[in-house]
Amino acid sequence: MRRVIILVCSVMLTAPACLFAEPLTVVQTWQSPNEIKAFNVLETRFSESNLTITTLQPSAASLDGSEAIKGLANGLAETPTLISLSNEELRQWYDLRQLHSLTQIAQEQNWAERIPPEILETVTHRGQIIAAPISVHTSNWVWANKQLVDATGIDYQASWNDLLTMLQAIADSDLTPIAHDGSSDQDLLIFETIYLADFGAPKYTELFDQLNQTALRNAEDDFNAVLTKMAQLKPFIQRLDENAGWHEAIAMLTANTAGLVIQGDWAHGELARQGRIANQHYYCTAFPGEHDALSLRVDAIAALNARSQPMTPEQRRALNVVMDTDAQYFFNNYKGGLPAISGTGLESISECLQFAVQRKQQALSAGNLVPSLSQGMAVRDVIRREIAAVIHTFMTSDQAPIDAADELQKRMKYAAYLIN
């Protein structure tokens, strides 16, 4: 999922109290149609809490590197600000002393009783809770057009060869077997999905979360195996323009022009927005393979602390909105994921969400729930970008899998050397 950083604003002065409140800046990354609807839920709730929201659009370069982050934060320091970040981004911003600790708020509101421990862990760093988790996603899913897949008569979940046979059948019908949004993030997500299906959570964790040197020395054959499978998928993939949004690949699925999209469960929100129903119009499945590990992404909202000042009343009120059970229910109803807060019952509205809960529980019980590399939950972002660059070059060239595997291993070993 491509992350476009923006600041969203609407001026809401309907309540007299707003006249005395400072404007609130919200930095957020949700840009697909369903994500915009999800954020509208928060905007409405902020308005009901007498909060005025202001707008700014920094460039993506303003978030690239420590000095750029500090510069952006200083530019936002004049007004109370919240920012949507994920695991490794959160840690970097906190280590740069740009975020407030939310530990006291979390204790006052009993977050430990309301949020599952594996989710709360993703927003905990150096003993402090540093953000409010709002949305829980998992990345390695296949979304299939039911009509096109059923017409082939092939169960693509049975094996890799069955998947290839089904893709060929769709291609023979002059349709697109796999729609792809054109981004390097999408390439990395496909790599992550195949790696987890073929080699499982323990190996993945050693490589892409821990950067274990021993595992890296022995990783080239596994990398080659994954990249060889990606090479087999290349002829079946239609890449959209690299500036396309991931939802444009989903649009091909709903228009009955593409058979599959390999994408995270945020796709569910866009499919629902278009009125599509799981197992009537589309299938949501795991990728075929020996292992059913699951890669996790948690969207969270942090409070900016650019000038080491106390948290403002506006930031506190906004965080109360973020951690409201109903707000998370309706936000995720459009977003496509599950609320970070337990017991909302949102999964009852969709068979895909029920399956997502089932997969997550099974993965958690088996120790197979891992941080998503493609979604910024695993290694540091600078290393993730290096990995993504190798995979993207491979997917957009005629480079041999073994050569790309060698390049990937070298870059990861060098990165591990630098940080260890």
GROMACS .gro file of C-alpha atoms in nm:
model
  420
    1MET     CA    1   0.000   0.000   0.000
    2ARG     CA    2   0.157   0.327  -0.112
    3ARG     CA    3   0.182   0.576   0.172
    4VAL     CA    4   0.111   0.938   0.068
    5ILE     CA    5   0.168   1.175   0.357
    6ILE     CA    6  -0.081   1.461   0.384
    7LEU     CA    7  -0.235   1.684   0.641
    8VAL     CA    8  -0.611   1.704   0.631
    9CYS     CA    9  -0.823   2.003   0.728
   10SER     CA   10  -1.177   2.116   0.744
   11VAL     CA   11  -1.287   2.424   0.933
   12MET     CA   12  -1.565   2.344   1.177
   13LEU     CA   13  -1.685   2.625   1.401
   14THR     CA   14  -2.036   2.506   1.469
   15ALA     CA   15  -1.987   2.484   1.844
   16PRO     CA   16  -1.916   2.798   2.048
   17ALA     CA   17  -1.637   2.621   2.233
   18CYS     CA   18  -1.447   2.589   1.905
   19LEU     CA   19  -1.392   2.961   1.904
   20PHE     CA   20  -1.161   2.918   2.201
   21ALA     CA   21  -0.987   2.597   2.094
   22GLU     CA   22  -0.661   2.592   1.905
   23PRO     CA   23  -0.682   2.435   1.558
   24LEU     CA   24  -0.569   2.072   1.544
   25THR     CA   25  -0.345   1.947   1.264
   26VAL     CA   26  -0.386   1.580   1.172
   27VAL     CA   27  -0.112   1.420   0.962
   28GLN     CA   28  -0.253   1.112   0.795
   29THR     CA   29  -0.174   0.868   0.517
   30TRP     CA   30  -0.514   0.743   0.400
   31GLN     CA   31  -0.590   0.834   0.039
   32SER     CA   32  -0.803   0.565  -0.128
   33PRO     CA   33  -1.179   0.631  -0.150
   34ASN     CA   34  -1.263   0.395   0.136
   35GLU     CA   35  -0.984   0.538   0.353
   36ILE     CA   36  -1.111   0.890   0.295
   37LYS     CA   37  -1.455   0.777   0.413
   38ALA     CA   38  -1.292   0.624   0.718
   39PHE     CA   39  -1.113   0.947   0.802
   40ASN     CA   40  -1.441   1.135   0.759
   41VAL     CA   41  -1.564   0.938   1.060
   42LEU     CA   42  -1.283   1.086   1.269
   43GLU     CA   43  -1.344   1.435   1.130
   44THR     CA   44  -1.708   1.415   1.239
   45ARG     CA   45  -1.609   1.289   1.583
   46PHE     CA   46  -1.348   1.562   1.619
   47SER     CA   47  -1.611   1.820   1.532
   48GLU     CA   48  -1.846   1.676   1.794
   49SER     CA   49  -1.560   1.719   2.044
   50ASN     CA   50  -1.528   2.088   1.953
   51LEU     CA   51  -1.205   2.043   1.759
   52THR     CA   52  -1.113   2.249   1.453
   53ILE     CA   53  -0.886   2.078   1.199
   54THR     CA   54  -0.633   2.263   0.980
   55THR     CA   55  -0.469   2.155   0.653
   56LEU     CA   56  -0.112   2.132   0.521
   57GLN     CA   57   0.049   1.906   0.256
   58PRO     CA   58   0.422   1.844   0.304
   59SER     CA   59   0.619   1.657   0.040
   60ALA     CA   60   0.722   1.294   0.086
   61ALA     CA   61   1.083   1.413   0.105
   62SER     CA   62   0.998   1.600   0.425
   63LEU     CA   63   0.972   1.263   0.602
   64ASP     CA   64   1.294   1.115   0.463
   65GLY     CA   65   1.563   1.114   0.730
   66SER     CA   66   1.614   1.255   1.076
   67GLU     CA   67   1.682   1.615   0.975
   68ALA     CA   68   1.381   1.622   0.743
   69ILE     CA   69   1.157   1.484   1.018
   70LYS     CA   70   1.282   1.745   1.265
   71GLY     CA   71   1.223   2.016   1.008
   72LEU     CA   72   0.867   1.901   0.945
   73ALA     CA   73   0.798   1.872   1.317
   74ASN     CA   74   0.927   2.221   1.385
   75GLY     CA   75   0.708   2.354   1.109
   76LEU     CA   76   0.406   2.197   1.277
   77ALA     CA   77   0.496   2.305   1.628
   78GLU     CA   78   0.276   2.615   1.634
   79THR     CA   79  -0.048   2.413   1.657
   80PRO     CA   80  -0.143   2.091   1.838
   81THR     CA   81  -0.072   1.805   1.600
   82LEU     CA   82  -0.153   1.436   1.571
   83ILE     CA   83   0.027   1.213   1.321
   84SER     CA   84  -0.058   0.869   1.186
   85LEU     CA   85   0.247   0.640   1.188
   86SER     CA   86   0.333   0.270   1.200
   87ASN     CA   87   0.575   0.072   1.413
   88GLU     CA   88   0.924   0.163   1.288
   89GLU     CA   89   0.824   0.519   1.197
   90LEU     CA   90   0.685   0.566   1.547
   91ARG     CA   91   1.010   0.453   1.704
   92GLN     CA   92   1.217   0.683   1.488
   93TRP     CA   93   1.001   0.987   1.564
   94TYR     CA   94   1.004   0.906   1.938
   95ASP     CA   95   1.381   0.856   1.943
   96LEU     CA   96   1.412   1.198   1.780
   97ARG     CA   97   1.206   1.336   2.073
   98GLN     CA   98   0.925   1.446   1.845
   99LEU     CA   99   0.640   1.252   2.010
  100HIS     CA  100   0.471   1.262   2.348
  101SER     CA  101   0.457   0.954   2.566
  102LEU     CA  102   0.095   0.842   2.606
  103THR     CA  103   0.167   0.605   2.895
  104GLN     CA  104  -0.023   0.812   3.151
  105ILE     CA  105  -0.330   0.838   2.927
  106ALA     CA  106  -0.310   0.466   2.855
  107GLN     CA  107  -0.305   0.389   3.228
  108GLU     CA  108  -0.592   0.626   3.301
  109GLN     CA  109  -0.803   0.468   3.026
  110ASN     CA  110  -0.703   0.105   3.092
  111TRP     CA  111  -0.564   0.043   2.745
  112ALA     CA  112  -0.400  -0.277   2.870
  113GLU     CA  113  -0.748  -0.421   2.931
  114ARG     CA  114  -0.900  -0.285   2.610
  115ILE     CA  115  -0.626  -0.364   2.356
  116PRO     CA  116  -0.474  -0.710   2.290
  117PRO     CA  117  -0.113  -0.730   2.414
  118GLU     CA  118   0.031  -0.808   2.068
  119ILE     CA  119  -0.127  -0.486   1.937
  120LEU     CA  120  -0.027  -0.271   2.235
  121GLU     CA  121   0.329  -0.398   2.191
  122THR     CA  122   0.349  -0.237   1.845
  123VAL     CA  123   0.301   0.111   1.997
  124THR     CA  124   0.532   0.051   2.295
  125HIS     CA  125   0.895   0.164   2.278
  126ARG     CA  126   1.159   0.202   2.548
  127GLY     CA  127   0.899   0.120   2.811
  128GLN     CA  128   0.660   0.392   2.694
  129ILE     CA  129   0.332   0.377   2.502
  130ILE     CA  130   0.391   0.625   2.221
  131ALA     CA  131   0.073   0.613   2.010
  132ALA     CA  132  -0.293   0.516   2.011
  133PRO     CA  133  -0.358   0.213   1.786
  134ILE     CA  134  -0.668   0.257   1.573
  135SER     CA  135  -0.665  -0.007   1.298
  136VAL     CA  136  -0.528  -0.363   1.275
  137HIS     CA  137  -0.443  -0.499   0.930
  138THR     CA  138  -0.275  -0.805   0.787
  139SER     CA  139  -0.087  -0.786   0.459
  140ASN     CA  140  -0.058  -1.126   0.291
  141TRP     CA  141  -0.395  -1.188   0.126
  142VAL     CA  142  -0.527  -1.287  -0.216
  143TRP     CA  143  -0.842  -1.115  -0.343
  144ALA     CA  144  -1.006  -1.303  -0.628
  145ASN     CA  145  -1.291  -1.220  -0.864
  146LYS     CA  146  -1.537  -1.503  -0.796
  147GLN     CA  147  -1.692  -1.502  -1.143
  148LEU     CA  148  -1.361  -1.524  -1.328
  149VAL     CA  149  -1.203  -1.774  -1.091
  150ASP     CA  150  -1.508  -2.002  -1.084
  151ALA     CA  151  -1.516  -2.003  -1.465
  152THR     CA  152  -1.172  -2.170  -1.470
  153GLY     CA  153  -1.287  -2.456  -1.246
  154ILE     CA  154  -0.947  -2.454  -1.074
  155ASP     CA  155  -0.884  -2.427  -0.699
  156TYR     CA  156  -0.591  -2.186  -0.697
  157GLN     CA  157  -0.543  -2.232  -0.322
  158ALA     CA  158  -0.449  -2.599  -0.362
  159SER     CA  159  -0.092  -2.548  -0.481
  160TRP     CA  160   0.149  -2.318  -0.664
  161ASN     CA  161   0.100  -2.513  -0.987
  162ASP     CA  162  -0.277  -2.483  -0.955
  163LEU     CA  163  -0.238  -2.108  -0.912
  164LEU     CA  164  -0.028  -2.084  -1.229
  165THR     CA  165  -0.275  -2.300  -1.421
  166MET     CA  166  -0.564  -2.079  -1.314
  167LEU     CA  167  -0.375  -1.763  -1.407
  168GLN     CA  168  -0.304  -1.906  -1.752
  169ALA     CA  169  -0.673  -1.990  -1.796
  170ILE     CA  170  -0.767  -1.629  -1.719
  171ALA     CA  171  -0.498  -1.502  -1.959
  172ASP     CA  172  -0.635  -1.732  -2.229
  173SER     CA  173  -0.968  -1.551  -2.188
  174ASP     CA  174  -0.794  -1.221  -2.280
  175LEU     CA  175  -0.834  -1.090  -1.926
  176THR     CA  176  -0.575  -0.971  -1.673
  177PRO     CA  177  -0.473  -1.252  -1.436
  178ILE     CA  178  -0.317  -1.023  -1.168
  179ALA     CA  179  -0.374  -0.648  -1.129
  180HIS     CA  180  -0.081  -0.457  -0.975
  181ASP     CA  181  -0.075  -0.092  -0.868
  182GLY     CA  182   0.273  -0.038  -1.015
  183SER     CA  183   0.448   0.052  -0.690
  184SER     CA  184   0.762  -0.089  -0.532
  185ASP     CA  185   0.557  -0.141  -0.215
  186GLN     CA  186   0.330  -0.378  -0.408
  187ASP     CA  187   0.633  -0.570  -0.535
  188LEU     CA  188   0.764  -0.599  -0.180
  189LEU     CA  189   0.425  -0.714  -0.053
  190ILE     CA  190   0.421  -0.995  -0.313
  191PHE     CA  191   0.775  -1.096  -0.210
  192GLU     CA  192   0.671  -1.096   0.157
  193THR     CA  193   0.358  -1.301   0.079
  194ILE     CA  194   0.543  -1.572  -0.113
  195TYR     CA  195   0.828  -1.588   0.138
  196LEU     CA  196   0.588  -1.642   0.429
  197ALA     CA  197   0.388  -1.905   0.239
  198ASP     CA  198   0.697  -2.104   0.145
  199PHE     CA  199   0.934  -2.058   0.440
  200GLY     CA  200   0.718  -1.958   0.737
  201ALA     CA  201   0.740  -1.722   1.030
  202PRO     CA  202   1.064  -1.826   1.210
  203LYS     CA  203   1.290  -1.774   0.908
  204TYR     CA  204   1.106  -1.457   0.811
  205THR     CA  205   1.146  -1.310   1.160
  206GLU     CA  206   1.519  -1.383   1.172
  207LEU     CA  207   1.572  -1.214   0.837
  208PHE     CA  208   1.328  -0.926   0.818
  209ASP     CA  209   1.277  -0.833   1.181
  210GLN     CA  210   1.603  -0.927   1.348
  211LEU     CA  211   1.848  -0.904   1.054
  212ASN     CA  212   2.018  -1.210   1.199
  213GLN     CA  213   2.367  -1.242   1.048
  214THR     CA  214   2.370  -1.621   1.048
  215ALA     CA  215   2.032  -1.638   0.878
  216LEU     CA  216   2.146  -1.380   0.622
  217ARG     CA  217   2.456  -1.583   0.531
  218ASN     CA  218   2.225  -1.873   0.440
  219ALA     CA  219   1.943  -1.675   0.279
  220GLU     CA  220   2.042  -1.659  -0.087
  221ASP     CA  221   1.886  -1.993  -0.190
  222ASP     CA  222   1.555  -1.899  -0.026
  223PHE     CA  223   1.563  -1.554  -0.187
  224ASN     CA  224   1.629  -1.718  -0.524
  225ALA     CA  225   1.336  -1.955  -0.476
  226VAL     CA  226   1.097  -1.669  -0.399
  227LEU     CA  227   1.224  -1.453  -0.683
  228THR     CA  228   1.196  -1.746  -0.923
  229LYS     CA  229   0.828  -1.773  -0.836
  230MET     CA  230   0.790  -1.398  -0.881
  231ALA     CA  231   0.948  -1.436  -1.225
  232GLN     CA  232   0.682  -1.695  -1.306
  233LEU     CA  233   0.413  -1.446  -1.205
  234LYS     CA  234   0.554  -1.161  -1.419
  235PRO     CA  235   0.382  -1.260  -1.746
  236PHE     CA  236   0.046  -1.264  -1.566
  237ILE     CA  237   0.080  -0.921  -1.402
  238GLN     CA  238  -0.057  -0.597  -1.544
  239ARG     CA  239   0.130  -0.311  -1.381
  240LEU     CA  240  -0.058   0.016  -1.358
  241ASP     CA  241   0.121   0.348  -1.368
  242GLU     CA  242   0.349   0.383  -1.068
  243ASN     CA  243   0.145   0.682  -0.954
  244ALA     CA  244  -0.174   0.475  -0.939
  245GLY     CA  245  -0.332   0.402  -0.604
  246TRP     CA  246  -0.375   0.048  -0.480
  247HIS     CA  247  -0.752   0.093  -0.508
  248GLU     CA  248  -0.716   0.119  -0.887
  249ALA     CA  249  -0.602  -0.243  -0.897
  250ILE     CA  250  -0.909  -0.333  -0.690
  251ALA     CA  251  -1.121  -0.145  -0.946
  252MET     CA  252  -1.001  -0.387  -1.214
  253LEU     CA  253  -1.114  -0.674  -0.994
  254THR     CA  254  -1.462  -0.530  -0.945
  255ALA     CA  255  -1.491  -0.446  -1.317
  256ASN     CA  256  -1.441  -0.816  -1.398
  257THR     CA  257  -1.128  -0.739  -1.597
  258ALA     CA  258  -0.876  -0.890  -1.351
  259GLY     CA  259  -0.876  -1.222  -1.172
  260LEU     CA  260  -0.658  -1.156  -0.868
  261VAL     CA  261  -0.504  -0.883  -0.655
  262ILE     CA  262  -0.234  -0.969  -0.399
  263GLN     CA  263  -0.292  -0.704  -0.135
  264GLY     CA  264  -0.351  -0.645   0.235
  265ASP     CA  265  -0.691  -0.663   0.400
  266TRP     CA  266  -0.744  -0.289   0.352
  267ALA     CA  267  -0.874  -0.409   0.013
  268HIS     CA  268  -1.181  -0.531   0.200
  269GLY     CA  269  -1.282  -0.174   0.278
  270GLU     CA  270  -1.269  -0.068  -0.088
  271LEU     CA  271  -1.458  -0.378  -0.199
  272ALA     CA  272  -1.726  -0.310   0.061
  273ARG     CA  273  -1.746   0.055  -0.047
  274GLN     CA  274  -1.828  -0.067  -0.397
  275GLY     CA  275  -2.104  -0.289  -0.262
  276ARG     CA  276  -1.918  -0.618  -0.313
  277ILE     CA  277  -1.991  -0.904  -0.074
  278ALA     CA  278  -1.741  -1.172   0.027
  279ASN     CA  279  -1.801  -1.515  -0.130
  280GLN     CA  280  -2.071  -1.368  -0.353
  281HIS     CA  281  -1.861  -1.134  -0.563
  282TYR     CA  282  -1.507  -1.213  -0.452
  283TYR     CA  283  -1.295  -1.451  -0.246
  284CYS     CA  284  -1.048  -1.352   0.026
  285THR     CA  285  -0.789  -1.624   0.083
  286ALA     CA  286  -0.441  -1.701   0.203
  287PHE     CA  287  -0.169  -1.745  -0.058
  288PRO     CA  288  -0.104  -2.110  -0.152
  289GLY     CA  289   0.193  -2.255   0.032
  290GLU     CA  290   0.310  -2.482   0.311
  291HIS     CA  291   0.287  -2.217   0.584
  292ASP     CA  292  -0.001  -1.993   0.696
  293ALA     CA  293   0.194  -1.720   0.870
  294LEU     CA  294   0.033  -1.378   0.887
  295SER     CA  295   0.203  -1.038   0.857
  296LEU     CA  296   0.071  -0.761   1.079
  297ARG     CA  297   0.028  -0.387   1.027
  298VAL     CA  298  -0.111  -0.156   1.294
  299ASP     CA  299  -0.211   0.202   1.212
  300ALA     CA  300  -0.163   0.429   1.510
  301ILE     CA  301  -0.194   0.798   1.592
  302ALA     CA  302   0.068   0.982   1.794
  303ALA     CA  303   0.084   1.329   1.952
  304LEU     CA  304   0.356   1.559   1.820
  305ASN     CA  305   0.594   1.707   2.077
  306ALA     CA  306   0.821   1.921   1.861
  307ARG     CA  307   0.910   2.176   2.132
  308SER     CA  308   0.903   1.963   2.448
  309GLN     CA  309   0.588   2.134   2.572
  310PRO     CA  310   0.309   1.961   2.770
  311MET     CA  311   0.041   1.789   2.566
  312THR     CA  312  -0.239   2.030   2.476
  313PRO     CA  313  -0.606   1.985   2.572
  314GLU     CA  314  -0.683   1.956   2.199
  315GLN     CA  315  -0.443   1.665   2.158
  316ARG     CA  316  -0.593   1.492   2.462
  317ARG     CA  317  -0.950   1.535   2.334
  318ALA     CA  318  -0.852   1.408   1.992
  319LEU     CA  319  -0.685   1.100   2.140
  320ASN     CA  320  -1.002   1.033   2.338
  321VAL     CA  321  -1.186   1.028   2.006
  322VAL     CA  322  -0.931   0.791   1.853
  323MET     CA  323  -0.971   0.551   2.146
  324ASP     CA  324  -1.351   0.562   2.148
  325THR     CA  325  -1.501   0.219   2.077
  326ASP     CA  326  -1.772   0.345   1.842
  327ALA     CA  327  -1.528   0.567   1.654
  328GLN     CA  328  -1.297   0.271   1.592
  329TYR     CA  329  -1.590   0.054   1.486
  330PHE     CA  330  -1.713   0.295   1.220
  331PHE     CA  331  -1.364   0.401   1.114
  332ASN     CA  332  -1.266   0.041   1.041
  333ASN     CA  333  -1.602  -0.035   0.885
  334TYR     CA  334  -1.473   0.179   0.596
  335LYS     CA  335  -1.100   0.124   0.643
  336GLY     CA  336  -1.123  -0.253   0.591
  337GLY     CA  337  -0.931  -0.365   0.898
  338LEU     CA  338  -1.027  -0.449   1.252
  339PRO     CA  339  -1.043  -0.209   1.548
  340ALA     CA  340  -0.745  -0.212   1.783
  341ILE     CA  341  -0.994  -0.217   2.071
  342SER     CA  342  -1.121  -0.564   2.158
  343GLY     CA  343  -1.482  -0.673   2.151
  344THR     CA  344  -1.636  -0.428   1.901
  345GLY     CA  345  -1.802  -0.709   1.703
  346LEU     CA  346  -1.715  -0.551   1.368
  347GLU     CA  347  -1.615  -0.889   1.225
  348SER     CA  348  -1.979  -0.998   1.224
  349ILE     CA  349  -2.054  -0.777   0.922
  350SER     CA  350  -1.838  -0.973   0.677
  351GLU     CA  351  -1.722  -1.329   0.619
  352CYS     CA  352  -1.382  -1.191   0.521
  353LEU     CA  353  -1.345  -1.009   0.852
  354GLN     CA  354  -1.448  -1.328   1.031
  355PHE     CA  355  -1.178  -1.515   0.838
  356ALA     CA  356  -0.929  -1.239   0.924
  357VAL     CA  357  -1.003  -1.286   1.295
  358GLN     CA  358  -0.967  -1.663   1.257
  359ARG     CA  359  -0.636  -1.634   1.073
  360LYS     CA  360  -0.500  -1.389   1.328
  361GLN     CA  361  -0.599  -1.605   1.624
  362GLN     CA  362  -0.448  -1.916   1.466
  363ALA     CA  363  -0.127  -1.734   1.374
  364LEU     CA  364  -0.097  -1.584   1.721
  365SER     CA  365  -0.150  -1.921   1.890
  366ALA     CA  366   0.108  -2.087   1.665
  367GLY     CA  367   0.363  -1.806   1.694
  368ASN     CA  368   0.316  -1.723   1.327
  369LEU     CA  369   0.207  -1.359   1.358
  370VAL     CA  370   0.492  -1.144   1.226
  371PRO     CA  371   0.550  -0.773   1.157
  372SER     CA  372   0.484  -0.678   0.795
  373LEU     CA  373   0.801  -0.587   0.607
  374SER     CA  374   0.615  -0.419   0.322
  375GLN     CA  375   0.408  -0.205   0.559
  376GLY     CA  376   0.690  -0.067   0.772
  377MET     CA  377   0.644  -0.290   1.076
  378ALA     CA  378   0.971  -0.487   1.059
  379VAL     CA  379   1.320  -0.352   0.982
  380ARG     CA  380   1.400   0.019   0.988
  381ASP     CA  381   1.252   0.210   0.698
  382VAL     CA  382   1.586   0.290   0.538
  383ILE     CA  383   1.658  -0.084   0.518
  384ARG     CA  384   1.305  -0.162   0.397
  385ARG     CA  385   1.354   0.083   0.111
  386GLU     CA  386   1.678  -0.089   0.014
  387ILE     CA  387   1.504  -0.427   0.003
  388ALA     CA  388   1.212  -0.281  -0.191
  389ALA     CA  389   1.449  -0.126  -0.447
  390VAL     CA  390   1.609  -0.463  -0.522
  391ILE     CA  391   1.272  -0.634  -0.561
  392HIS     CA  392   1.130  -0.351  -0.773
  393THR     CA  393   1.429  -0.353  -1.007
  394PHE     CA  394   1.391  -0.726  -1.050
  395MET     CA  395   1.018  -0.702  -1.122
  396THR     CA  396   1.062  -0.428  -1.381
  397SER     CA  397   1.362  -0.572  -1.568
  398ASP     CA  398   1.490  -0.897  -1.715
  399GLN     CA  399   1.732  -0.950  -1.426
  400ALA     CA  400   1.783  -1.318  -1.338
  401PRO     CA  401   1.643  -1.435  -1.003
  402ILE     CA  402   1.981  -1.559  -0.883
  403ASP     CA  403   2.140  -1.219  -0.954
  404ALA     CA  404   1.864  -1.035  -0.768
  405ALA     CA  405   1.892  -1.282  -0.479
  406ASP     CA  406   2.266  -1.217  -0.456
  407GLU     CA  407   2.209  -0.840  -0.460
  408LEU     CA  408   1.940  -0.864  -0.194
  409GLN     CA  409   2.158  -1.074   0.034
  410LYS     CA  410   2.452  -0.834  -0.003
  411ARG     CA  411   2.245  -0.525   0.073
  412MET     CA  412   2.082  -0.684   0.376
  413LYS     CA  413   2.413  -0.811   0.515
  414TYR     CA  414   2.564  -0.465   0.479
  415ALA     CA  415   2.262  -0.308   0.651
  416ALA     CA  416   2.284  -0.559   0.935
  417TYR     CA  417   2.656  -0.483   0.974
  418LEU     CA  418   2.585  -0.110   1.001
  419ILE     CA  419   2.324  -0.138   1.276
  420ASN     CA  420   2.469  -0.426   1.482
   0.00000   0.00000   0.00000
